[in-house]
PDB file of C-alpha atoms in Angstrom:
ATOM      1  CA  MET A   1     -95.787-123.895  64.929  1.00 42.00           C
ATOM      2  CA  LYS A   2     -96.605-120.501  66.918  1.00 39.00           C
ATOM      3  CA  ARG A   3     -92.920-119.621  66.040  1.00 41.00           C
ATOM      4  CA  MET A   4     -93.762-119.926  61.899  1.00 39.00           C
ATOM      5  CA  LEU A   5     -97.307-118.214  62.481  1.00 37.00           C
ATOM      6  CA  LEU A   6     -95.413-115.329  63.925  1.00 40.00           C
ATOM      7  CA  ILE A   7     -92.808-115.104  61.265  1.00 41.00           C
ATOM      8  CA  TRP A   8     -96.036-114.847  58.511  1.00 37.00           C
ATOM      9  CA  GLY A   9     -97.715-112.112  60.575  1.00 43.00           C
ATOM     10  CA  LEU A  10     -94.397-110.338  60.802  1.00 43.00           C
ATOM     11  CA  VAL A  11     -94.029-110.385  56.988  1.00 39.00           C
ATOM     12  CA  ALA A  12     -97.890-109.639  56.520  1.00 40.00           C
ATOM     13  CA  GLY A  13     -97.644-106.644  58.764  1.00 44.00           C
ATOM     14  CA  LEU A  14     -94.588-105.349  56.397  1.00 43.00           C
ATOM     15  CA  LEU A  15     -96.474-105.972  52.962  1.00 40.00           C
ATOM     16  CA  ALA A  16     -99.545-104.296  54.125  1.00 43.00           C
ATOM     17  CA  GLY A  17     -97.261-100.891  55.116  1.00 50.00           C
ATOM     18  CA  ALA A  18     -95.692-101.522  51.675  1.00 55.00           C
ATOM     19  CA  CYS A  19     -96.989-100.801  47.970  1.00 64.00           C
ATOM     20  CA  THR A  20     -98.076-103.945  46.965  1.00 56.00           C
ATOM     21  CA  VAL A  21    -100.060-103.211  43.490  1.00 50.00           C
ATOM     22  CA  LEU A  22     -98.283-104.996  40.679  1.00 54.00           C
ATOM     23  CA  GLU A  23    -100.884-104.400  38.106  1.00 57.00           C
ATOM     24  CA  ASP A  24    -100.466-100.757  38.698  1.00 64.00           C
ATOM     25  CA  ARG A  25     -97.250 -99.424  39.993  1.00 63.00           C
ATOM     26  CA  SER A  26     -98.464 -95.300  39.311  1.00 64.00           C
ATOM     27  CA  VAL A  27    -100.273 -95.730  42.820  1.00 78.00           C
ATOM     28  CA  CYS A  28     -97.358 -95.782  44.839  1.00 89.00           C
ATOM     29  CA  PRO A  29     -95.330 -93.000  45.642  1.00 92.00           C
ATOM     30  CA  CYS A  30     -92.177 -91.557  44.722  1.00 94.00           C
ATOM     31  CA  TYR A  31     -89.406 -90.738  47.437  1.00 95.00           C
ATOM     32  CA  LEU A  32     -88.076 -87.349  46.825  1.00 95.00           C
ATOM     33  CA  THR A  33     -84.365 -87.020  48.118  1.00 95.00           C
ATOM     34  CA  VAL A  34     -83.470 -83.312  48.596  1.00 95.00           C
ATOM     35  CA  ASP A  35     -79.904 -82.898  48.566  1.00 95.00           C
ATOM     36  CA  LEU A  36     -78.960 -79.656  50.979  1.00 94.00           C
ATOM     37  CA  THR A  37     -75.292 -80.168  51.157  1.00 91.00           C
ATOM     38  CA  LYS A  38     -74.571 -77.433  48.675  1.00 87.00           C
ATOM     39  CA  VAL A  39     -76.175 -74.554  50.744  1.00 90.00           C
ATOM     40  CA  ASP A  40     -74.348 -72.384  52.512  1.00 85.00           C
ATOM     41  CA  LYS A  41     -74.323 -72.511  56.518  1.00 83.00           C
ATOM     42  CA  GLY A  42     -75.165 -68.610  56.485  1.00 85.00           C
ATOM     43  CA  VAL A  43     -78.747 -69.319  55.475  1.00 91.00           C
ATOM     44  CA  ARG A  44     -80.605 -70.253  58.784  1.00 93.00           C
ATOM     45  CA  GLU A  45     -83.544 -71.439  56.955  1.00 94.00           C
ATOM     46  CA  TRP A  46     -85.153 -72.558  53.859  1.00 94.00           C
ATOM     47  CA  GLN A  47     -88.808 -72.190  52.935  1.00 94.00           C
ATOM     48  CA  MET A  48     -89.816 -75.233  50.939  1.00 95.00           C
ATOM     49  CA  TRP A  49     -92.837 -75.503  49.083  1.00 95.00           C
ATOM     50  CA  LEU A  50     -93.720 -78.272  46.391  1.00 96.00           C
ATOM     51  CA  PHE A  51     -96.713 -77.820  43.654  1.00 95.00           C
ATOM     52  CA  THR A  52     -98.260 -79.815  41.261  1.00 92.00           C
ATOM     53  CA  PRO A  53     -98.145 -78.774  37.219  1.00 89.00           C
ATOM     54  CA  GLU A  54    -101.557 -77.237  38.025  1.00 90.00           C
ATOM     55  CA  GLY A  55    -100.336 -75.232  40.649  1.00 92.00           C
ATOM     56  CA  GLU A  56    -102.123 -77.500  43.993  1.00 93.00           C
ATOM     57  CA  LEU A  57     -99.538 -77.172  46.831  1.00 94.00           C
ATOM     58  CA  LEU A  58     -98.256 -80.836  47.641  1.00 94.00           C
ATOM     59  CA  TYR A  59     -96.169 -80.042  50.340  1.00 94.00           C
ATOM     60  CA  LYS A  60     -94.566 -77.458  52.534  1.00 95.00           C
ATOM     61  CA  ASP A  61     -91.935 -77.069  55.257  1.00 95.00           C
ATOM     62  CA  THR A  62     -89.467 -75.105  57.191  1.00 95.00           C
ATOM     63  CA  VAL A  63     -85.907 -76.709  56.971  1.00 94.00           C
ATOM     64  CA  TYR A  64     -83.532 -75.362  59.281  1.00 94.00           C
ATOM     65  CA  ARG A  65     -79.535 -75.439  58.730  1.00 91.00           C
ATOM     66  CA  ARG A  66     -79.202 -78.372  61.275  1.00 90.00           C
ATOM     67  CA  SER A  67     -80.634 -80.263  58.854  1.00 89.00           C
ATOM     68  CA  TYR A  68     -78.444 -79.747  55.799  1.00 92.00           C
ATOM     69  CA  SER A  69     -76.255 -82.457  56.302  1.00 90.00           C
ATOM     70  CA  ALA A  70     -79.064 -85.166  55.941  1.00 88.00           C
ATOM     71  CA  PRO A  71     -80.882 -86.287  53.510  1.00 87.00           C
ATOM     72  CA  TYR A  72     -84.539 -84.757  53.286  1.00 93.00           C
ATOM     73  CA  ILE A  73     -87.100 -87.356  51.960  1.00 94.00           C
ATOM     74  CA  ILE A  74     -90.292 -86.414  50.985  1.00 93.00           C
ATOM     75  CA  GLN A  75     -93.329 -88.559  49.906  1.00 94.00           C
ATOM     76  CA  VAL A  76     -94.807 -87.307  46.161  1.00 93.00           C
ATOM     77  CA  PRO A  77     -96.920 -88.947  43.736  1.00 92.00           C
ATOM     78  CA  ARG A  78     -95.528 -90.699  41.224  1.00 91.00           C
ATOM     79  CA  ASN A  79     -95.259 -90.097  37.277  1.00 88.00           C
ATOM     80  CA  LYS A  80     -95.916 -86.412  37.862  1.00 89.00           C
ATOM     81  CA  LYS A  81     -93.814 -83.098  37.511  1.00 93.00           C
ATOM     82  CA  VAL A  82     -93.271 -81.703  40.666  1.00 95.00           C
ATOM     83  CA  GLN A  83     -92.441 -77.807  40.850  1.00 95.00           C
ATOM     84  CA  CYS A  84     -90.291 -77.190  44.121  1.00 95.00           C
ATOM     85  CA  LEU A  85     -89.981 -73.310  45.155  1.00 95.00           C
ATOM     86  CA  MET A  86     -87.584 -72.534  48.366  1.00 95.00           C
ATOM     87  CA  TRP A  87     -85.753 -69.360  49.386  1.00 94.00           C
ATOM     88  CA  GLY A  88     -83.642 -68.638  52.286  1.00 95.00           C
ATOM     89  CA  ASN A  89     -83.500 -66.154  55.349  1.00 94.00           C
ATOM     90  CA  ALA A  90     -86.797 -64.359  54.183  1.00 91.00           C
ATOM     91  CA  ARG A  91     -87.460 -62.357  57.183  1.00 89.00           C
ATOM     92  CA  SER A  92     -88.488 -59.178  58.307  1.00 90.00           C
ATOM     93  CA  GLY A  93     -86.889 -57.587  55.204  1.00 93.00           C
ATOM     94  CA  THR A  94     -89.007 -59.207  53.057  1.00 94.00           C
ATOM     95  CA  LEU A  95     -92.600 -59.543  51.935  1.00 93.00           C
ATOM     96  CA  VAL A  96     -94.048 -63.086  50.240  1.00 91.00           C
ATOM     97  CA  GLU A  97     -96.821 -62.304  48.316  1.00 88.00           C
ATOM     98  CA  GLU A  98     -99.622 -64.683  47.299  1.00 79.00           C
ATOM     99  CA  THR A  99     -98.676 -67.405  50.038  1.00 78.00           C
ATOM    100  CA  PHE A 100     -98.611 -70.709  48.820  1.00 84.00           C
ATOM    101  CA  SER A 101     -98.836 -70.047  44.966  1.00 89.00           C
ATOM    102  CA  PRO A 102     -96.302 -71.124  42.401  1.00 90.00           C
ATOM    103  CA  ALA A 103     -97.080 -67.198  41.177  1.00 90.00           C
ATOM    104  CA  THR A 104     -95.682 -65.743  44.655  1.00 92.00           C
ATOM    105  CA  SER A 105     -93.413 -62.886  44.464  1.00 94.00           C
ATOM    106  CA  LEU A 106     -90.634 -62.073  47.057  1.00 94.00           C
ATOM    107  CA  ILE A 107     -90.270 -57.957  47.677  1.00 95.00           C
ATOM    108  CA  LYS A 108     -87.978 -55.570  49.586  1.00 94.00           C
ATOM    109  CA  LYS A 109     -90.021 -53.851  52.137  1.00 93.00           C
ATOM    110  CA  GLU A 110     -89.985 -50.373  52.329  1.00 89.00           C
ATOM    111  CA  ASP A 111     -87.186 -48.518  55.172  1.00 83.00           C
ATOM    112  CA  VAL A 112     -85.382 -51.488  56.072  1.00 89.00           C
ATOM    113  CA  LEU A 113     -82.182 -53.092  54.301  1.00 90.00           C
ATOM    114  CA  ALA A 114     -83.014 -55.868  52.170  1.00 94.00           C
ATOM    115  CA  ASP A 115     -82.750 -59.525  53.314  1.00 95.00           C
ATOM    116  CA  SER A 116     -79.655 -61.551  52.605  1.00 94.00           C
ATOM    117  CA  LEU A 117     -82.186 -63.563  50.380  1.00 95.00           C
ATOM    118  CA  TYR A 118     -81.175 -66.742  48.520  1.00 96.00           C
ATOM    119  CA  PHE A 119     -83.484 -68.321  46.054  1.00 96.00           C
ATOM    120  CA  PHE A 120     -83.880 -71.868  44.655  1.00 96.00           C
ATOM    121  CA  ALA A 121     -86.531 -73.241  41.556  1.00 95.00           C
ATOM    122  CA  ASP A 122     -86.622 -76.624  40.274  1.00 95.00           C
ATOM    123  CA  THR A 123     -88.964 -79.031  38.251  1.00 95.00           C
ATOM    124  CA  ILE A 124     -88.404 -83.028  39.266  1.00 93.00           C
ATOM    125  CA  SER A 125     -89.846 -85.756  37.136  1.00 92.00           C
ATOM    126  CA  THR A 126     -91.077 -88.486  39.801  1.00 91.00           C
ATOM    127  CA  TRP A 127     -91.537 -91.265  37.505  1.00 88.00           C
ATOM    128  CA  GLY A 128     -89.472 -93.558  39.174  1.00 87.00           C
ATOM    129  CA  GLU A 129     -89.852 -95.238  42.920  1.00 90.00           C
ATOM    130  CA  ASP A 130     -87.109 -92.223  43.827  1.00 92.00           C
ATOM    131  CA  SER A 131     -85.768 -89.268  42.723  1.00 93.00           C
ATOM    132  CA  ARG A 132     -83.132 -86.863  43.945  1.00 94.00           C
ATOM    133  CA  MET A 133     -82.864 -82.884  43.756  1.00 95.00           C
ATOM    134  CA  LYS A 134     -79.811 -80.941  44.453  1.00 94.00           C
ATOM    135  CA  VAL A 135     -79.979 -77.554  45.886  1.00 95.00           C
ATOM    136  CA  VAL A 136     -77.887 -74.931  44.671  1.00 93.00           C
ATOM    137  CA  PRO A 137     -79.202 -71.463  45.470  1.00 94.00           C
ATOM    138  CA  ARG A 138     -79.167 -68.494  43.912  1.00 94.00           C
ATOM    139  CA  LYS A 139     -77.668 -65.278  46.431  1.00 94.00           C
ATOM    140  CA  GLU A 140     -80.308 -63.060  45.586  1.00 95.00           C
ATOM    141  CA  PHE A 141     -78.368 -59.629  47.244  1.00 95.00           C
ATOM    142  CA  ALA A 142     -75.378 -57.848  47.182  1.00 93.00           C
ATOM    143  CA  THR A 143     -73.721 -56.154  50.530  1.00 93.00           C
ATOM    144  CA  VAL A 144     -72.956 -52.595  49.719  1.00 92.00           C
ATOM    145  CA  ASP A 145     -70.127 -51.438  51.762  1.00 91.00           C
ATOM    146  CA  ILE A 146     -69.245 -47.528  50.902  1.00 88.00           C
ATOM    147  CA  TYR A 147     -65.679 -45.731  52.597  1.00 86.00           C
ATOM    148  CA  MET A 148     -66.224 -41.964  53.202  1.00 83.00           C
ATOM    149  CA  GLN A 149     -62.400 -40.459  53.869  1.00 78.00           C
ATOM    150  CA  GLY A 150     -62.638 -38.582  56.831  1.00 68.00           C
ATOM    151  CA  TRP A 151     -65.151 -38.586  59.954  1.00 61.00           C
ATOM    152  CA  ALA A 152     -68.546 -38.073  58.574  1.00 62.00           C
ATOM    153  CA  ASP A 153     -70.737 -38.158  61.627  1.00 63.00           C
ATOM    154  CA  VAL A 154     -68.224 -35.717  63.184  1.00 68.00           C
ATOM    155  CA  GLU A 155     -67.265 -32.948  60.718  1.00 74.00           C
ATOM    156  CA  TYR A 156     -70.348 -33.731  58.099  1.00 78.00           C
ATOM    157  CA  GLU A 157     -74.104 -35.012  58.071  1.00 85.00           C
ATOM    158  CA  VAL A 158     -74.013 -37.613  55.084  1.00 88.00           C
ATOM    159  CA  ARG A 159     -77.248 -39.240  53.724  1.00 91.00           C
ATOM    160  CA  MET A 160     -76.849 -42.002  51.338  1.00 92.00           C
ATOM    161  CA  VAL A 161     -79.555 -43.940  49.957  1.00 95.00           C
ATOM    162  CA  MET A 162     -79.237 -46.761  46.927  1.00 94.00           C
ATOM    163  CA  VAL A 163     -82.007 -46.467  44.518  1.00 95.00           C
ATOM    164  CA  CYS A 164     -83.101 -49.569  42.357  1.00 95.00           C
ATOM    165  CA  GLY A 165     -85.495 -49.926  39.763  1.00 94.00           C
ATOM    166  CA  SER A 166     -86.934 -52.694  40.933  1.00 95.00           C
ATOM    167  CA  LYS A 167     -88.767 -54.168  44.493  1.00 95.00           C
ATOM    168  CA  GLY A 168     -87.436 -57.787  43.818  1.00 95.00           C
ATOM    169  CA  PHE A 169     -88.754 -60.804  41.958  1.00 95.00           C
ATOM    170  CA  TYR A 170     -91.649 -63.191  41.213  1.00 94.00           C
ATOM    171  CA  VAL A 171     -90.580 -66.717  41.497  1.00 91.00           C
ATOM    172  CA  THR A 172     -91.170 -67.379  37.801  1.00 89.00           C
ATOM    173  CA  GLY A 173     -88.050 -65.181  36.725  1.00 89.00           C
ATOM    174  CA  ASP A 174     -89.665 -61.516  36.368  1.00 93.00           C
ATOM    175  CA  PHE A 175     -89.116 -58.677  38.271  1.00 95.00           C
ATOM    176  CA  TYR A 176     -91.233 -57.033  40.112  1.00 95.00           C
ATOM    177  CA  PRO A 177     -92.038 -53.292  39.168  1.00 93.00           C
ATOM    178  CA  GLY A 178     -91.538 -50.472  41.294  1.00 94.00           C
ATOM    179  CA  GLU A 179     -88.455 -48.447  42.991  1.00 94.00           C
ATOM    180  CA  ALA A 180     -86.821 -49.413  46.218  1.00 94.00           C
ATOM    181  CA  SER A 181     -84.690 -47.171  48.099  1.00 94.00           C
ATOM    182  CA  THR A 182     -82.316 -48.321  50.959  1.00 92.00           C
ATOM    183  CA  GLU A 183     -80.904 -45.875  53.344  1.00 93.00           C
ATOM    184  CA  MET A 184     -77.279 -47.050  53.869  1.00 94.00           C
ATOM    185  CA  GLU A 185     -76.822 -47.208  57.602  1.00 93.00           C
ATOM    186  CA  LEU A 186     -73.582 -46.134  59.553  1.00 90.00           C
ATOM    187  CA  PHE A 187     -71.251 -49.368  60.392  1.00 92.00           C
ATOM    188  CA  SER A 188     -68.057 -48.439  61.552  1.00 89.00           C
ATOM    189  CA  LEU A 189     -65.591 -45.696  62.197  1.00 82.00           C
ATOM    190  CA  GLY A 190     -62.054 -45.866  61.108  1.00 79.00           C
ATOM    191  CA  ASP A 191     -58.953 -44.330  61.738  1.00 77.00           C
ATOM    192  CA  TYR A 192     -59.214 -41.866  58.585  1.00 78.00           C
ATOM    193  CA  TYR A 193     -62.904 -43.300  57.483  1.00 82.00           C
ATOM    194  CA  THR A 194     -66.317 -43.967  57.867  1.00 86.00           C
ATOM    195  CA  GLN A 195     -67.892 -47.080  57.006  1.00 90.00           C
ATOM    196  CA  PHE A 196     -71.559 -47.305  55.507  1.00 93.00           C
ATOM    197  CA  ARG A 197     -73.363 -50.583  54.797  1.00 95.00           C
ATOM    198  CA  GLY A 198     -76.280 -51.393  52.895  1.00 94.00           C
ATOM    199  CA  ARG A 199     -78.108 -54.249  50.891  1.00 95.00           C
ATOM    200  CA  ILE A 200     -79.935 -54.337  47.606  1.00 94.00           C
ATOM    201  CA  LEU A 201     -81.547 -57.031  46.205  1.00 95.00           C
ATOM    202  CA  ARG A 202     -80.617 -58.698  42.202  1.00 94.00           C
ATOM    203  CA  GLN A 203     -82.106 -56.133  39.525  1.00 94.00           C
ATOM    204  CA  SER A 204     -82.919 -56.475  35.963  1.00 92.00           C
ATOM    205  CA  ASP A 205     -79.749 -54.725  34.780  1.00 90.00           C
ATOM    206  CA  THR A 206     -77.548 -52.089  36.363  1.00 88.00           C
ATOM    207  CA  GLU A 207     -78.915 -48.860  34.464  1.00 86.00           C
ATOM    208  CA  ASN A 208     -81.465 -48.131  37.167  1.00 85.00           C
ATOM    209  CA  ILE A 209     -79.090 -48.391  40.470  1.00 92.00           C
ATOM    210  CA  LEU A 210     -78.543 -45.216  41.656  1.00 92.00           C
ATOM    211  CA  LEU A 211     -76.389 -44.057  44.824  1.00 92.00           C
ATOM    212  CA  SER A 212     -78.196 -40.641  46.130  1.00 93.00           C
ATOM    213  CA  LEU A 213     -75.517 -38.752  47.859  1.00 90.00           C
ATOM    214  CA  LYS A 214     -76.143 -35.790  50.270  1.00 90.00           C
ATOM    215  CA  ILE A 215     -73.463 -34.111  52.474  1.00 87.00           C
ATOM    216  CA  ARG A 216     -73.783 -30.907  54.835  1.00 86.00           C
ATOM    217  CA  ARG A 217     -71.041 -29.549  56.897  1.00 82.00           C
ATOM    218  CA  ARG A 218     -71.407 -30.054  60.434  1.00 82.00           C
ATOM    219  CA  LYS A 219     -70.348 -26.712  62.651  1.00 82.00           C
ATOM    220  CA  MET A 220     -68.637 -26.444  65.851  1.00 79.00           C
ATOM    221  CA  ASP A 221     -71.369 -26.400  67.835  1.00 80.00           C
ATOM    222  CA  GLY A 222     -73.095 -29.441  66.011  1.00 74.00           C
ATOM    223  CA  THR A 223     -75.099 -27.376  64.196  1.00 83.00           C
ATOM    224  CA  LEU A 224     -75.545 -27.973  60.003  1.00 84.00           C
ATOM    225  CA  GLY A 225     -73.888 -25.614  57.722  1.00 82.00           C
ATOM    226  CA  GLU A 226     -74.466 -25.287  54.194  1.00 83.00           C
ATOM    227  CA  GLU A 227     -74.956 -28.333  51.645  1.00 85.00           C
ATOM    228  CA  LEU A 228     -71.961 -29.690  50.059  1.00 82.00           C
ATOM    229  CA  VAL A 229     -73.117 -32.407  48.024  1.00 84.00           C
ATOM    230  CA  ASN A 230     -76.453 -33.034  46.520  1.00 89.00           C
ATOM    231  CA  LYS A 231     -75.540 -36.106  43.601  1.00 86.00           C
ATOM    232  CA  ASP A 232     -77.482 -39.028  42.155  1.00 89.00           C
ATOM    233  CA  ILE A 233     -74.400 -40.858  41.159  1.00 86.00           C
ATOM    234  CA  PRO A 234     -75.027 -43.795  38.361  1.00 86.00           C
ATOM    235  CA  ILE A 235     -72.834 -46.618  40.100  1.00 85.00           C
ATOM    236  CA  GLY A 236     -74.760 -49.189  38.220  1.00 85.00           C
ATOM    237  CA  LYS A 237     -73.628 -47.708  34.916  1.00 81.00           C
ATOM    238  CA  TYR A 238     -69.988 -47.697  35.987  1.00 78.00           C
ATOM    239  CA  LEU A 239     -70.515 -51.187  37.585  1.00 81.00           C
ATOM    240  CA  GLU A 240     -71.305 -52.482  34.462  1.00 79.00           C
ATOM    241  CA  GLU A 241     -69.016 -51.038  32.339  1.00 77.00           C
ATOM    242  CA  ASN A 242     -66.473 -52.538  34.417  1.00 74.00           C
ATOM    243  CA  GLY A 243     -67.400 -56.078  34.418  1.00 79.00           C
ATOM    244  CA  TYR A 244     -69.965 -56.001  37.452  1.00 84.00           C
ATOM    245  CA  ASN A 245     -72.759 -58.771  36.348  1.00 87.00           C
ATOM    246  CA  ILE A 246     -75.777 -58.275  37.880  1.00 89.00           C
ATOM    247  CA  GLN A 247     -77.209 -61.908  36.501  1.00 89.00           C
ATOM    248  CA  ASN A 248     -74.426 -63.896  38.262  1.00 89.00           C
ATOM    249  CA  ALA A 249     -75.791 -66.620  40.215  1.00 90.00           C
ATOM    250  CA  ASP A 250     -73.775 -65.757  42.873  1.00 89.00           C
ATOM    251  CA  LEU A 251     -74.235 -61.933  42.993  1.00 90.00           C
ATOM    252  CA  GLY A 252     -71.166 -60.092  43.721  1.00 88.00           C
ATOM    253  CA  ASP A 253     -71.288 -57.432  46.469  1.00 89.00           C
ATOM    254  CA  ILE A 254     -69.755 -54.170  46.043  1.00 88.00           C
ATOM    255  CA  ARG A 255     -67.210 -52.052  47.682  1.00 85.00           C
ATOM    256  CA  MET A 256     -66.771 -48.420  46.903  1.00 84.00           C
ATOM    257  CA  GLU A 257     -64.601 -45.709  48.471  1.00 84.00           C
ATOM    258  CA  VAL A 258     -65.958 -41.330  48.625  1.00 81.00           C
ATOM    259  CA  ASP A 259     -63.378 -38.985  48.775  1.00 77.00           C
ATOM    260  CA  TYR A 260     -64.524 -35.585  49.428  1.00 70.00           C
ATOM    261  CA  SER A 261     -61.821 -34.153  50.877  1.00 61.00           C
ATOM    262  CA  TYR A 262     -60.871 -31.667  47.763  1.00 54.00           C
ATOM    263  CA  THR A 263     -62.438 -29.758  45.056  1.00 52.00           C
ATOM    264  CA  ASN A 264     -63.645 -32.950  43.565  1.00 59.00           C
ATOM    265  CA  LEU A 265     -65.875 -35.550  44.518  1.00 60.00           C
ATOM    266  CA  LYS A 266     -64.192 -39.169  43.765  1.00 67.00           C
ATOM    267  CA  ILE A 267     -66.098 -42.626  43.754  1.00 66.00           C
ATOM    268  CA  LYS A 268     -64.156 -45.879  43.265  1.00 67.00           C
ATOM    269  CA  ALA A 269     -65.737 -49.264  43.125  1.00 63.00           C
ATOM    270  CA  GLU A 270     -64.484 -51.764  41.695  1.00 59.00           C
ATOM    271  CA  ASP A 271     -61.961 -50.919  38.809  1.00 61.00           C
ATOM    272  CA  TRP A 272     -63.698 -47.718  38.090  1.00 60.00           C
ATOM    273  CA  GLU A 273     -63.591 -44.192  39.239  1.00 67.00           C
ATOM    274  CA  ALA A 274     -65.619 -41.161  38.477  1.00 67.00           C
ATOM    275  CA  THR A 275     -65.067 -37.786  39.280  1.00 67.00           C
ATOM    276  CA  TYR A 276     -67.763 -34.951  39.892  1.00 61.00           C
ATOM    277  CA  LYS A 277     -66.983 -31.570  40.191  1.00 57.00           C
ATOM    278  CA  ILE A 278     -68.567 -29.515  43.499  1.00 50.00           C
ATOM    279  CA  ALA A 279     -69.290 -26.239  43.387  1.00 42.00           C
ATOM    280  CA  GLU A 280     -67.548 -24.931  46.602  1.00 37.00           C
ATOM    281  CA  GLU A 281     -64.189 -26.375  48.374  1.00 39.00           C
ATOM    282  CA  ILE A 282     -65.045 -28.760  51.000  1.00 36.00           C
TER     283      ILE A 282
END
């Protein structure tokens, strides 16, 4: 008898912990499984926000890459449309405006490289007892590598700035207005070249992507001599003309070569080459 009472007590406990309102199942939760198996392991962590259609914050969390391979299950209200916003690698180079709002924006901070930013947005219907969402993020940045013939910091002082027409984007899909500048950093010295590297965020189009290039000769005593190059080069225009798609979900990186050894300044990127005349021989 005591054994039967113990069994019925266990059953009653299980039922009490479950959703047992048979007349109206809408009061029961939906269990949302977030599938992160397609996320690049290069993304260190994700910020995840869930909202109701009215913009009320339902859930927020930081998901680290050690958890990508396991199902991530969240309890959310049933019979709703739940909006999910996620971004990865938003660190010191990104300003997140309007915290915990479905109208937030991600903006590149001034005087730093853009973060290697990834973004994902989706709306899920939670009509049943469970729902599933597969996270396939967009790569929102391009790494820009520029290889200059010669040893820039030895023979010349070189300053390169990537100038873009948008500072970032709203999670709704619109682009944030305002110019964003990225100073290219000296990355490595090779046998015959100097490599500079920077990162830019996705833009609404390539038309307003410029490379501001300034080169001055360095004298034998280390002081700076005359200015040799001072050009704003419309690299975005040439990239687009040669098949670079700024709207690709997996935004492509950019590699360019700059040759200033002769009277012409040569710029090569992808499959195009543009030549600019320099006033005097370098």
